[in-house]
Structure formats: C-alpha cells, structure tokens
PDB file of C-alpha atoms in Angstrom:
ATOM      1  CA  MET A   1     -27.952 -14.290  16.840  1.00 63.00           C
ATOM      2  CA  ASP A   2     -27.371 -17.824  15.643  1.00 71.00           C
ATOM      3  CA  SER A   3     -24.069 -19.595  16.196  1.00 70.00           C
ATOM      4  CA  SER A   4     -22.805 -19.216  12.599  1.00 72.00           C
ATOM      5  CA  LYS A   5     -23.136 -15.407  12.702  1.00 76.00           C
ATOM      6  CA  ALA A   6     -21.535 -15.294  16.143  1.00 76.00           C
ATOM      7  CA  THR A   7     -18.654 -17.408  14.857  1.00 77.00           C
ATOM      8  CA  ILE A   8     -18.116 -15.089  11.891  1.00 75.00           C
ATOM      9  CA  TRP A   9     -18.161 -11.982  14.093  1.00 79.00           C
ATOM     10  CA  PHE A  10     -15.800 -13.580  16.621  1.00 75.00           C
ATOM     11  CA  THR A  11     -13.373 -14.550  13.846  1.00 74.00           C
ATOM     12  CA  VAL A  12     -13.435 -11.079  12.276  1.00 74.00           C
ATOM     13  CA  LEU A  13     -12.975  -9.243  15.583  1.00 72.00           C
ATOM     14  CA  ASN A  14     -10.366 -11.682  16.853  1.00 69.00           C
ATOM     15  CA  THR A  15      -8.366 -11.282  13.643  1.00 68.00           C
ATOM     16  CA  LEU A  16      -8.498  -7.491  13.826  1.00 68.00           C
ATOM     17  CA  LEU A  17      -7.459  -7.473  17.479  1.00 69.00           C
ATOM     18  CA  SER A  18      -4.641  -9.983  16.951  1.00 66.00           C
ATOM     19  CA  GLY A  19      -2.763  -7.715  14.582  1.00 61.00           C
ATOM     20  CA  THR A  20      -2.284  -7.319  10.903  1.00 57.00           C
ATOM     21  CA  GLN A  21      -0.241  -9.403   8.555  1.00 56.00           C
ATOM     22  CA  THR A  22       2.501  -7.557   6.753  1.00 65.00           C
ATOM     23  CA  TYR A  23       3.612  -8.894   3.407  1.00 65.00           C
ATOM     24  CA  GLY A  24       6.557  -6.535   2.987  1.00 74.00           C
ATOM     25  CA  LEU A  25       8.882  -7.833   0.328  1.00 76.00           C
ATOM     26  CA  ALA A  26       6.227  -9.885  -1.447  1.00 82.00           C
ATOM     27  CA  TRP A  27       4.192  -6.787  -2.290  1.00 86.00           C
ATOM     28  CA  VAL A  28       7.281  -4.862  -3.333  1.00 90.00           C
ATOM     29  CA  SER A  29       8.412  -7.688  -5.600  1.00 90.00           C
ATOM     30  CA  VAL A  30       4.994  -7.998  -7.262  1.00 92.00           C
ATOM     31  CA  PHE A  31       4.845  -4.221  -7.743  1.00 95.00           C
ATOM     32  CA  LEU A  32       8.342  -4.136  -9.276  1.00 95.00           C
ATOM     33  CA  PHE A  33       7.584  -7.069 -11.563  1.00 94.00           C
ATOM     34  CA  ILE A  34       4.348  -5.488 -12.857  1.00 96.00           C
ATOM     35  CA  LEU A  35       5.990  -2.055 -13.198  1.00 98.00           C
ATOM     36  CA  GLY A  36       8.897  -3.546 -15.155  1.00 96.00           C
ATOM     37  CA  MET A  37       6.533  -5.535 -17.354  1.00 97.00           C
ATOM     38  CA  GLY A  38       4.519  -2.398 -18.131  1.00 97.00           C
ATOM     39  CA  ILE A  39       7.662  -0.434 -19.020  1.00 97.00           C
ATOM     40  CA  ASN A  40       8.929  -3.324 -21.147  1.00 95.00           C
ATOM     41  CA  ILE A  41       5.649  -3.762 -23.050  1.00 96.00           C
ATOM     42  CA  HIS A  42       5.284  -0.014 -23.678  1.00 98.00           C
ATOM     43  CA  SER A  43       8.905   0.318 -24.808  1.00 97.00           C
ATOM     44  CA  ASP A  44       8.593  -2.651 -27.166  1.00 96.00           C
ATOM     45  CA  TYR A  45       5.416  -1.091 -28.580  1.00 97.00           C
ATOM     46  CA  ILE A  46       7.350   2.118 -29.331  1.00 97.00           C
ATOM     47  CA  LEU A  47      10.201   0.145 -30.923  1.00 95.00           C
ATOM     48  CA  ARG A  48       7.837  -1.911 -33.102  1.00 94.00           C
ATOM     49  CA  ARG A  49       6.212   1.248 -34.456  1.00 94.00           C
ATOM     50  CA  LEU A  50       9.501   2.885 -35.511  1.00 93.00           C
ATOM     51  CA  ARG A  51       9.359   1.378 -39.007  1.00 90.00           C
ATOM     52  CA  LYS A  52       6.589   0.530 -41.385  1.00 89.00           C
ATOM     53  CA  PRO A  53       6.625  -2.975 -42.902  1.00 89.00           C
ATOM     54  CA  GLY A  54       9.375  -3.239 -45.504  1.00 90.00           C
ATOM     55  CA  GLU A  55      11.340  -0.187 -44.294  1.00 91.00           C
ATOM     56  CA  THR A  56      15.003  -0.547 -43.394  1.00 89.00           C
ATOM     57  CA  THR A  57      15.700   2.975 -42.111  1.00 89.00           C
ATOM     58  CA  TYR A  58      16.912   3.312 -38.524  1.00 89.00           C
ATOM     59  CA  ARG A  59      15.131   5.837 -36.324  1.00 91.00           C
ATOM     60  CA  ILE A  60      15.646   7.212 -32.828  1.00 92.00           C
ATOM     61  CA  PRO A  61      12.966   5.951 -30.423  1.00 94.00           C
ATOM     62  CA  GLN A  62      10.907   8.790 -28.934  1.00 94.00           C
ATOM     63  CA  GLY A  63       8.358   8.878 -26.133  1.00 95.00           C
ATOM     64  CA  GLY A  64       7.818   6.968 -22.933  1.00 95.00           C
ATOM     65  CA  LEU A  65      11.017   6.361 -21.012  1.00 94.00           C
ATOM     66  CA  PHE A  66      12.968   6.685 -24.270  1.00 94.00           C
ATOM     67  CA  THR A  67      12.745  10.418 -23.571  1.00 93.00           C
ATOM     68  CA  TYR A  68      15.183   9.879 -20.694  1.00 92.00           C
ATOM     69  CA  VAL A  69      17.145   6.696 -21.454  1.00 92.00           C
ATOM     70  CA  SER A  70      18.425   4.858 -24.511  1.00 91.00           C
ATOM     71  CA  GLY A  71      17.478   1.437 -23.203  1.00 90.00           C
ATOM     72  CA  ALA A  72      13.961   1.864 -21.842  1.00 93.00           C
ATOM     73  CA  ASN A  73      13.136  -1.717 -22.804  1.00 92.00           C
ATOM     74  CA  PHE A  74      16.232  -2.949 -20.936  1.00 90.00           C
ATOM     75  CA  LEU A  75      15.324  -0.814 -17.908  1.00 92.00           C
ATOM     76  CA  GLY A  76      11.868  -2.408 -17.828  1.00 94.00           C
ATOM     77  CA  GLU A  77      13.341  -5.882 -18.152  1.00 90.00           C
ATOM     78  CA  ILE A  78      15.850  -5.260 -15.365  1.00 90.00           C
ATOM     79  CA  ILE A  79      13.108  -3.953 -13.035  1.00 92.00           C
ATOM     80  CA  GLU A  80      11.058  -7.028 -13.939  1.00 91.00           C
ATOM     81  CA  TRP A  81      13.936  -9.381 -13.080  1.00 87.00           C
ATOM     82  CA  ILE A  82      14.617  -7.598  -9.791  1.00 89.00           C
ATOM     83  CA  GLY A  83      10.967  -8.080  -8.818  1.00 89.00           C
ATOM     84  CA  TYR A  84      11.193 -11.746  -9.791  1.00 86.00           C
ATOM     85  CA  ALA A  85      14.419 -12.207  -7.832  1.00 84.00           C
ATOM     86  CA  LEU A  86      12.921 -10.636  -4.698  1.00 84.00           C
ATOM     87  CA  ALA A  87       9.849 -12.859  -4.940  1.00 83.00           C
ATOM     88  CA  SER A  88      11.639 -16.113  -5.683  1.00 79.00           C
ATOM     89  CA  CYS A  89      15.066 -15.619  -4.075  1.00 74.00           C
ATOM     90  CA  GLU A  90      16.648 -16.838  -7.323  1.00 70.00           C
ATOM     91  CA  LEU A  91      20.144 -15.854  -8.392  1.00 68.00           C
ATOM     92  CA  PHE A  92      19.377 -15.702 -12.115  1.00 68.00           C
ATOM     93  CA  THR A  93      19.113 -11.927 -11.912  1.00 67.00           C
ATOM     94  CA  THR A  94      22.785 -11.647 -11.003  1.00 69.00           C
ATOM     95  CA  ILE A  95      23.639 -13.752 -14.050  1.00 72.00           C
ATOM     96  CA  GLY A  96      21.212 -12.058 -16.447  1.00 72.00           C
ATOM     97  CA  LEU A  97      21.903  -8.410 -15.611  1.00 74.00           C
ATOM     98  CA  PRO A  98      25.426  -8.316 -17.066  1.00 76.00           C
ATOM     99  CA  GLY A  99      24.019  -9.654 -20.350  1.00 76.00           C
ATOM    100  CA  ASN A 100      21.427  -6.891 -20.422  1.00 75.00           C
ATOM    101  CA  GLY A 101      24.117  -4.349 -19.568  1.00 76.00           C
ATOM    102  CA  TYR A 102      26.274  -5.522 -22.462  1.00 80.00           C
ATOM    103  CA  CYS A 103      23.370  -5.326 -24.942  1.00 80.00           C
ATOM    104  CA  LEU A 104      22.549  -1.855 -23.677  1.00 81.00           C
ATOM    105  CA  ALA A 105      26.150  -0.654 -24.067  1.00 80.00           C
ATOM    106  CA  VAL A 106      26.279  -1.957 -27.654  1.00 84.00           C
ATOM    107  CA  GLY A 107      22.939  -0.293 -28.433  1.00 82.00           C
ATOM    108  CA  CYS A 108      24.022   3.061 -26.989  1.00 83.00           C
ATOM    109  CA  ARG A 109      27.247   3.050 -28.994  1.00 84.00           C
ATOM    110  CA  PHE A 110      25.252   2.229 -32.123  1.00 87.00           C
ATOM    111  CA  TYR A 111      22.834   5.130 -31.582  1.00 87.00           C
ATOM    112  CA  LEU A 112      25.672   7.591 -30.938  1.00 86.00           C
ATOM    113  CA  LYS A 113      27.541   6.499 -34.096  1.00 89.00           C
ATOM    114  CA  MET A 114      24.453   6.311 -36.289  1.00 90.00           C
ATOM    115  CA  PHE A 115      22.743   9.599 -35.413  1.00 91.00           C
ATOM    116  CA  GLU A 116      24.377  13.017 -35.193  1.00 89.00           C
ATOM    117  CA  ASP A 117      21.210  14.489 -33.677  1.00 90.00           C
ATOM    118  CA  TYR A 118      20.943  11.856 -30.947  1.00 89.00           C
ATOM    119  CA  PRO A 119      19.884  13.619 -27.706  1.00 87.00           C
ATOM    120  CA  LYS A 120      23.016  14.251 -25.634  1.00 79.00           C
ATOM    121  CA  SER A 121      20.992  14.539 -22.409  1.00 82.00           C
ATOM    122  CA  ARG A 122      19.592  11.015 -22.790  1.00 84.00           C
ATOM    123  CA  LYS A 123      21.210   8.592 -20.365  1.00 83.00           C
ATOM    124  CA  ALA A 124      21.887   4.919 -21.019  1.00 82.00           C
ATOM    125  CA  LEU A 125      19.810   3.156 -18.374  1.00 80.00           C
ATOM    126  CA  ILE A 126      18.944   5.195 -15.270  1.00 79.00           C
ATOM    127  CA  PRO A 127      17.147   8.498 -15.982  1.00 82.00           C
ATOM    128  CA  PHE A 128      19.230  11.593 -15.096  1.00 83.00           C
ATOM    129  CA  ILE A 129      22.068   9.452 -13.635  1.00 80.00           C
ATOM    130  CA  PHE A 130      23.681   6.855 -15.956  1.00 74.00           C
TER     131      PHE A 130
END
C-alpha cells in the first residue's frame, strides 16, 4: 500500500475512532427554516389561486394547513423566522413575531365577519390549540 492510501485510511479510521461531530441546533434551525419556507410557499400558492384574474370576490382558503388554521402562511413564516433566529442568534424574530400576530388577528376577524360558513373548528395559528 502506498503512503497516500495509508494516509487516507489512517485519517478515516482516526476520525471514526475519535468520535462524531454533533451539529445539534444548526440542523434543527436549517430544518425549521426549510419547513417554514415550504409551508409559506404552499400557502401562498393556495392564496394566489383563490381568485381568477379580474375577480374581486373573497373566498375561504381550503387545503394544506388552511384546513386547520386561518393563517397557514403566517405559521410558515413564523417557523421560518424561528429557524433563522436559531441559526443566526438574531433578535429580529422577537420584534417581527408581534407584527405577524397582529396581521393574523386582523385576518381572522375579517374571515369570521365576512363568512357565515367559516369553519368553526379552524384555529388561528397553531393547529388544534390556538
């Protein structure tokens, strides 16, 4: 075995025997950010398809997380910001969340006033809880 192969094998075995690196919070933050982004993109897709071009009629969003919460797009955005905050240790999330909460509260009140058949079991932000 030549020295380059021996060096590679030594490095691989030494690394495995030394222990494994845990990334902990970094992986969680990336997962949360991507999950939130996926929820946000899917929810925005549902919202964009509610009306055809030129229509002005309001409709109740159906499908995706809108089945469980009124503000699925806000839920996705909040999960996204939590992932970002965990990864970057930034405080913007604590400033931005109240703004999202206010927009969500206004939107929920609008839906309840506008539609008599609005699903009563649908929560505002957290499925089955709030």
